[in-house]
XYZ file of C-alpha atoms in Angstrom:
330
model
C 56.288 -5.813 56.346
C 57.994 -9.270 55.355
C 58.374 -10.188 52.312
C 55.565 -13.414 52.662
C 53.358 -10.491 53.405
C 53.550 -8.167 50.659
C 53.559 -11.194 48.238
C 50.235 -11.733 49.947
C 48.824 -8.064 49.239
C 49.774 -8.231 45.720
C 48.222 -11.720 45.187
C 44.907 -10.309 46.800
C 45.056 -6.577 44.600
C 45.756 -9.054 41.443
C 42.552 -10.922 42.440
C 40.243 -8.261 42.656
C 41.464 -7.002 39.743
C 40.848 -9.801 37.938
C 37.247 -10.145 39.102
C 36.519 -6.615 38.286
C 37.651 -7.471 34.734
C 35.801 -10.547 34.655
C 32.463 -8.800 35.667
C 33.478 -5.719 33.478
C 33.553 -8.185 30.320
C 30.559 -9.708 31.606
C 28.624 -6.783 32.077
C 29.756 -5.300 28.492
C 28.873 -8.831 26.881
C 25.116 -8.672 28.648
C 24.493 -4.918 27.345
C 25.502 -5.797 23.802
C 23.652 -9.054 24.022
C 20.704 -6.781 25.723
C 21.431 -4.326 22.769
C 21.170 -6.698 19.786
C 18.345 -8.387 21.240
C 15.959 -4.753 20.844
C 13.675 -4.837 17.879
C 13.886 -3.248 14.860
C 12.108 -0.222 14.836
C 10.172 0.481 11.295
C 7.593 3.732 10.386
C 4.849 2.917 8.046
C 3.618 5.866 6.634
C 0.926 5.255 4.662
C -1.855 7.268 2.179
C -4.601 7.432 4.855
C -5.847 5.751 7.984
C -9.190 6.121 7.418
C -9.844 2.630 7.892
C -13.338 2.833 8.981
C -14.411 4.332 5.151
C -11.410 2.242 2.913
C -11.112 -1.500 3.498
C -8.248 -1.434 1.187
C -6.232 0.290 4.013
C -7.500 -1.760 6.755
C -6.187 -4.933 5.407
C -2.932 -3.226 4.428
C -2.896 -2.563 8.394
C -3.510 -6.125 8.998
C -0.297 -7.736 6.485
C 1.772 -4.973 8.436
C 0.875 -5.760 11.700
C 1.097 -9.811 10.678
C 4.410 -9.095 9.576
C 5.400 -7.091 12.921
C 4.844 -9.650 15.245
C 6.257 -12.677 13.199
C 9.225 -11.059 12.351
C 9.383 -9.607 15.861
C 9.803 -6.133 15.118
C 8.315 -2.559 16.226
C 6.058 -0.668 13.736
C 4.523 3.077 14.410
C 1.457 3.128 11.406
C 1.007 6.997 10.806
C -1.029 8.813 8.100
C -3.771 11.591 6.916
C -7.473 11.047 7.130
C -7.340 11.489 3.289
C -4.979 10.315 0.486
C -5.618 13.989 -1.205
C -3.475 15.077 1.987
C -0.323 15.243 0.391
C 1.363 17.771 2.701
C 0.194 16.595 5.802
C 1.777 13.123 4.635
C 5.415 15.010 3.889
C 4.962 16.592 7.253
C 4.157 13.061 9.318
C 7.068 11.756 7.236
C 9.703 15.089 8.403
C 8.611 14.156 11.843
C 9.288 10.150 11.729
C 13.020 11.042 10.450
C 13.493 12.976 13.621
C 12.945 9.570 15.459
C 15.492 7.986 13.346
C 13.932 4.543 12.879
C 15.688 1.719 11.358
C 13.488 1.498 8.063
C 10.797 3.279 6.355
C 7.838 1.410 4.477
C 5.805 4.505 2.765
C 2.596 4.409 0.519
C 3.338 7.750 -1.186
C 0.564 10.000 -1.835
C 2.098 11.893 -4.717
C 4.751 10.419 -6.889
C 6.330 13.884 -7.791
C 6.248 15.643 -4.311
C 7.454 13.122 -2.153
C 11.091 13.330 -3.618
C 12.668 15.951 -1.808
C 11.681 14.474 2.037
C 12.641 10.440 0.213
C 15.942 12.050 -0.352
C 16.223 13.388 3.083
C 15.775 9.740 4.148
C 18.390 8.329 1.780
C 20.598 10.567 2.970
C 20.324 9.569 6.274
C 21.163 5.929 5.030
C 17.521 4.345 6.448
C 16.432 2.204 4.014
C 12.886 2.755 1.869
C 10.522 0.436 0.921
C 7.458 1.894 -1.079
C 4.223 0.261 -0.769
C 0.949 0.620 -3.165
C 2.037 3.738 -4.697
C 5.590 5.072 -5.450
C 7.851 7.902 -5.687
C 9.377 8.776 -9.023
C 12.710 7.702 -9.429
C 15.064 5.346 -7.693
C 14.474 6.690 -4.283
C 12.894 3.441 -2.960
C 15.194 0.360 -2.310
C 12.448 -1.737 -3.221
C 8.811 -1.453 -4.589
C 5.808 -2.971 -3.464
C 2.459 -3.338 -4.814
C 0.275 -4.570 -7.701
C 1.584 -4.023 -11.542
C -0.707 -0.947 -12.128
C -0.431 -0.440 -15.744
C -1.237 -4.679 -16.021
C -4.213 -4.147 -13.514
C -5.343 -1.229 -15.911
C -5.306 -3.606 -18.883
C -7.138 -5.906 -17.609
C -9.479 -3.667 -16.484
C -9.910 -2.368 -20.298
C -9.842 -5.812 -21.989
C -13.009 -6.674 -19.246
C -14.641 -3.822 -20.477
C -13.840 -4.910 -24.162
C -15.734 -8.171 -23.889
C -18.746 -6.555 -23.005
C -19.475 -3.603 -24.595
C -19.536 -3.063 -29.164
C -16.318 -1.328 -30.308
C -16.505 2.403 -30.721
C -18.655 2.670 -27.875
C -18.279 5.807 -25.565
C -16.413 5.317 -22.688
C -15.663 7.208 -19.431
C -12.516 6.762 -16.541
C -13.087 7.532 -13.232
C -10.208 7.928 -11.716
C -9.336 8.988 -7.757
C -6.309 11.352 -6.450
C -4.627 13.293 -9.207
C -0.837 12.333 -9.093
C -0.596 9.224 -7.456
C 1.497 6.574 -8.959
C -0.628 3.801 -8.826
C -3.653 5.977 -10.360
C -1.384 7.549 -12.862
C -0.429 3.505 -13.827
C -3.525 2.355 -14.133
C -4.947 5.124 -16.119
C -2.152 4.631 -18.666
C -2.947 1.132 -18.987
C -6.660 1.448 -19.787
C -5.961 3.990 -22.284
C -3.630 2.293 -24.054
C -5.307 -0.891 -24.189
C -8.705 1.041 -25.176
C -7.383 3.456 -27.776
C -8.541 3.246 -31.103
C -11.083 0.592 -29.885
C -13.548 3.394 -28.278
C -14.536 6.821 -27.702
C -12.454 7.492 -24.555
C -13.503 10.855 -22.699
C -11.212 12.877 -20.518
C -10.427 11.624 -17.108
C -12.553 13.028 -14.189
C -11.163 12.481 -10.496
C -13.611 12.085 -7.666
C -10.471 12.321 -4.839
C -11.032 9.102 -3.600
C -14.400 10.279 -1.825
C -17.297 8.252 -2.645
C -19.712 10.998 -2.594
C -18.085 12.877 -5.257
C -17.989 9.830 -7.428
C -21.324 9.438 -7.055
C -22.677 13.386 -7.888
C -19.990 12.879 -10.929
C -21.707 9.281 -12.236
C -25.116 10.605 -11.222
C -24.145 13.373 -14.053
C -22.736 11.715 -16.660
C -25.715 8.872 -16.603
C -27.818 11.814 -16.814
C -26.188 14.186 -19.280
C -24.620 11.776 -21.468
C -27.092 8.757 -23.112
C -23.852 7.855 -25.804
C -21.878 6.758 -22.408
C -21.742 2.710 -22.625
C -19.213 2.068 -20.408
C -17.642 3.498 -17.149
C -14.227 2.043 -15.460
C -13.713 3.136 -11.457
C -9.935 3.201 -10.734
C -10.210 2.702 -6.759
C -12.734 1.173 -4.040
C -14.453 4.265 -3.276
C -14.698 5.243 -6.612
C -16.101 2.014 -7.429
C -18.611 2.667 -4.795
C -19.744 5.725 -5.762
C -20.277 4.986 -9.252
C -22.058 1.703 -8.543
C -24.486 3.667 -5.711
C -25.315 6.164 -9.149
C -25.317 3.067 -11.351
C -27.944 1.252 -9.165
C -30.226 4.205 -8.744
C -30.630 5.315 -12.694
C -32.591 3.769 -15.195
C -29.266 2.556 -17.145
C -28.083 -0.589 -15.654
C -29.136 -2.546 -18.293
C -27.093 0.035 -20.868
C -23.996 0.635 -19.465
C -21.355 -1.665 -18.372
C -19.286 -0.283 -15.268
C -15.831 -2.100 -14.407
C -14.250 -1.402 -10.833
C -11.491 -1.675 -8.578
C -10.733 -3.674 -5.376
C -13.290 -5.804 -3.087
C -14.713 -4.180 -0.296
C -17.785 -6.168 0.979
C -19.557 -3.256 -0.518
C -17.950 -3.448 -3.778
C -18.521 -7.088 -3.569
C -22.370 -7.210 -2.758
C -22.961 -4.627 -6.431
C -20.695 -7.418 -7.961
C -23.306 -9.800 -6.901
C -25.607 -7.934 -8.165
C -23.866 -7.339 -11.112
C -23.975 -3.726 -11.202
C -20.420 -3.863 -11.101
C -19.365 -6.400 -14.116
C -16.222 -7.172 -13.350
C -13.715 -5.914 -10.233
C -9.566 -5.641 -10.645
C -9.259 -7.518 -7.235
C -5.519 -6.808 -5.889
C -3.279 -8.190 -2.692
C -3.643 -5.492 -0.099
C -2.325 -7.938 2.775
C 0.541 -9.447 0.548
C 1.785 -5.814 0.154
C 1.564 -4.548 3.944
C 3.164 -8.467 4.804
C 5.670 -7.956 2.339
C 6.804 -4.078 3.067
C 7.880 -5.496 6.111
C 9.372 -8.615 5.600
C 11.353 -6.774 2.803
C 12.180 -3.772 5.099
C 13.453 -6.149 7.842
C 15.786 -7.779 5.016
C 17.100 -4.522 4.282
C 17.760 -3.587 7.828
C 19.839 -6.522 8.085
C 22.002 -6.215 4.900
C 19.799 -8.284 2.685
C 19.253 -7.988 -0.902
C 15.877 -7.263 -2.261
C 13.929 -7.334 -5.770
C 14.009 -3.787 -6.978
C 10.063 -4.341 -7.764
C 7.737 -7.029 -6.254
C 4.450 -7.625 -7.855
C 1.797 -8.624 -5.522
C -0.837 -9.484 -8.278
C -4.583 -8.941 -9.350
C -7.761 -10.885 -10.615
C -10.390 -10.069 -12.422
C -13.697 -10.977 -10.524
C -17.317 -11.249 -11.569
C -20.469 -12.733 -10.324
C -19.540 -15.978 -11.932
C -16.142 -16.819 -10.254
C -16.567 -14.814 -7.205
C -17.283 -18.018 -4.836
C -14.691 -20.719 -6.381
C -12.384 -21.839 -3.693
C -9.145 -20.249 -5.376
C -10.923 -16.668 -4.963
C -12.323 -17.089 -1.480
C -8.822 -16.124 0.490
C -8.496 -13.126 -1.926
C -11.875 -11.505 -1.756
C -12.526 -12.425 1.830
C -8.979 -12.198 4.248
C -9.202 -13.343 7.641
C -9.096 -10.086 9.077
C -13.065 -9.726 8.104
């Protein structure tokens, strides 16, 4: 072989060499390109997904799923059938960590016995956002949802303007142990003691059947009762059905939660004085959004308060409160 030759061989073996490298880099650069381009994958675990029976939930589904496809990312929505579930919640939650997603935005059911599985998931390093109701402590990264213990004051200082001080009053409250019902029971006591006759606290579980047997009762065991605040929608509902039906509307004043069309139509006819009216979207938009931040090394607001509004009969239909009481989603 002559020397002219051989110089020609190793030109050629340099060449392909050089073109496998050059495809080799270009092929690495496409599949991290091809990579970084794959959404963010979030679970949304949330109290229930009974969304048929709770309206509250159903617009919390719609801010998620807003936020999902403007922020481009991928969102699994999991949850009981009832927010009294608590264990079935833990479980869906055990299960979601075995996927490893990139975030978790959770509506806890319980604020004590979520800790142990929101510990598993900050020691896996996924970030937490907690929607609606919390967990105790500082497993969350961030915080979501209305200022309870605010929402609860208002709630009392509604009732305040209606009915004579040292009237009887009863709270109806929903699942035992939840953060945001545990919030907003502290903030109508405290804004009501030593201004009334509060009784104890009776939990229907969020059903509004059971709120209804247990308003149906006290209407007709207990004439002294003037006033009656519902913590929750269905609660609300229940009460208001009881209201409606006895022969005490004109006696005693009931204040509610939320604004389900239902809820809505006794506020029109004022069997429900006055509604706490709170931001269901804003807080399934924002768990997101906020989630999303975190994923990509953001800061975020420890707590984010999404609002709420007192509504009555009188400013139900001004402009301002239109978008609140009636989201796009309906």
């Amino acid at each position: 072989m002559t020397r002219e030759s051989r110089l020609i061989i190793i030109l050629v073996v340099l060449s392909i060499v050089a073109v496998m490298a050059v495809v080799f880099v270009y092929r690495g650069k496409n599949t991290i390109e091809a990579g970084s381009e794959s959404k963010p994958r979030i679970a949304v675990i949330l109290k229930t997904v009974d969304y048929k029976n709770l309206a509250f939930w159903q617009t919390v589904k719609d801010g998620i799923e807003s936020a999902a496809k403007d922020f481009n990312v991928e969102i699994s929505i999991q949850g009981p059938m009832s927010e009294t579930q608590v264990d079935e919640q833990i479980t869906i939650i055990k299960n979601a960590l075995k996927t490893k997603p990139d975030a978790f935005v959770i509506a806890a059911a319980d604020f004590d016995r979520l800790i142990p599985v929101a510990k598993e998931i900050k020691a896996a390093n996924i970030p937490l956002v907690t929607i609606d109701s919390f967990i105790n402590g500082d497993m969350a990264d961030t915080k979501i949802g209305t200022d309870n213990y605010d929402a609860g004051q208002k709630a009392g200082a509604a009732l305040m303007e209606i009915i004579p001080s040292g009237s009887k009053v009863v709270i109806m409250s929903y699942v035992q142990g939840t953060s945001s019902a545990i919030d907003r029971e502290s903030g109508v006591r405290d804004f009501l003691n030593g201004r009334v006759d509060l009784e104890e606290t009776i939990f229907s579980g969020g059903e509004i059947d059971v709120a209804y047997k247990q308003a149906s009762y006290i209407l007709d065991s207990d004439p002294e009762v003037r006033g009656i605040i519902a913590l929750n929608d269905p609660t609300t509902i229940g009460a208001a059905r009881a209201l409606s039906e006895s022969n005490r509307k004109q006696d005693v004043v009931l204040i509610g939660f939320d604004n389900s069309l239902t809820v809505l139509g006794f506020v029109e006819a004022e069997v429900v004085k006055d509604t706490i009216v709170q931001k269901p979207f804003n807080m399934g938009y924002l768990g997101i959004k906020t989630a999303l931040d975190l994923i990509q090394g953001k800061k975020a607001d420890p707590f984010i308060d999404t609002g709420s509004k007192v509504i009555n009969r009188q400013n139900m239909l001004l402009p301002e409160n239109q978008k609140l009481l009636f989201p796009v989603s309906r």
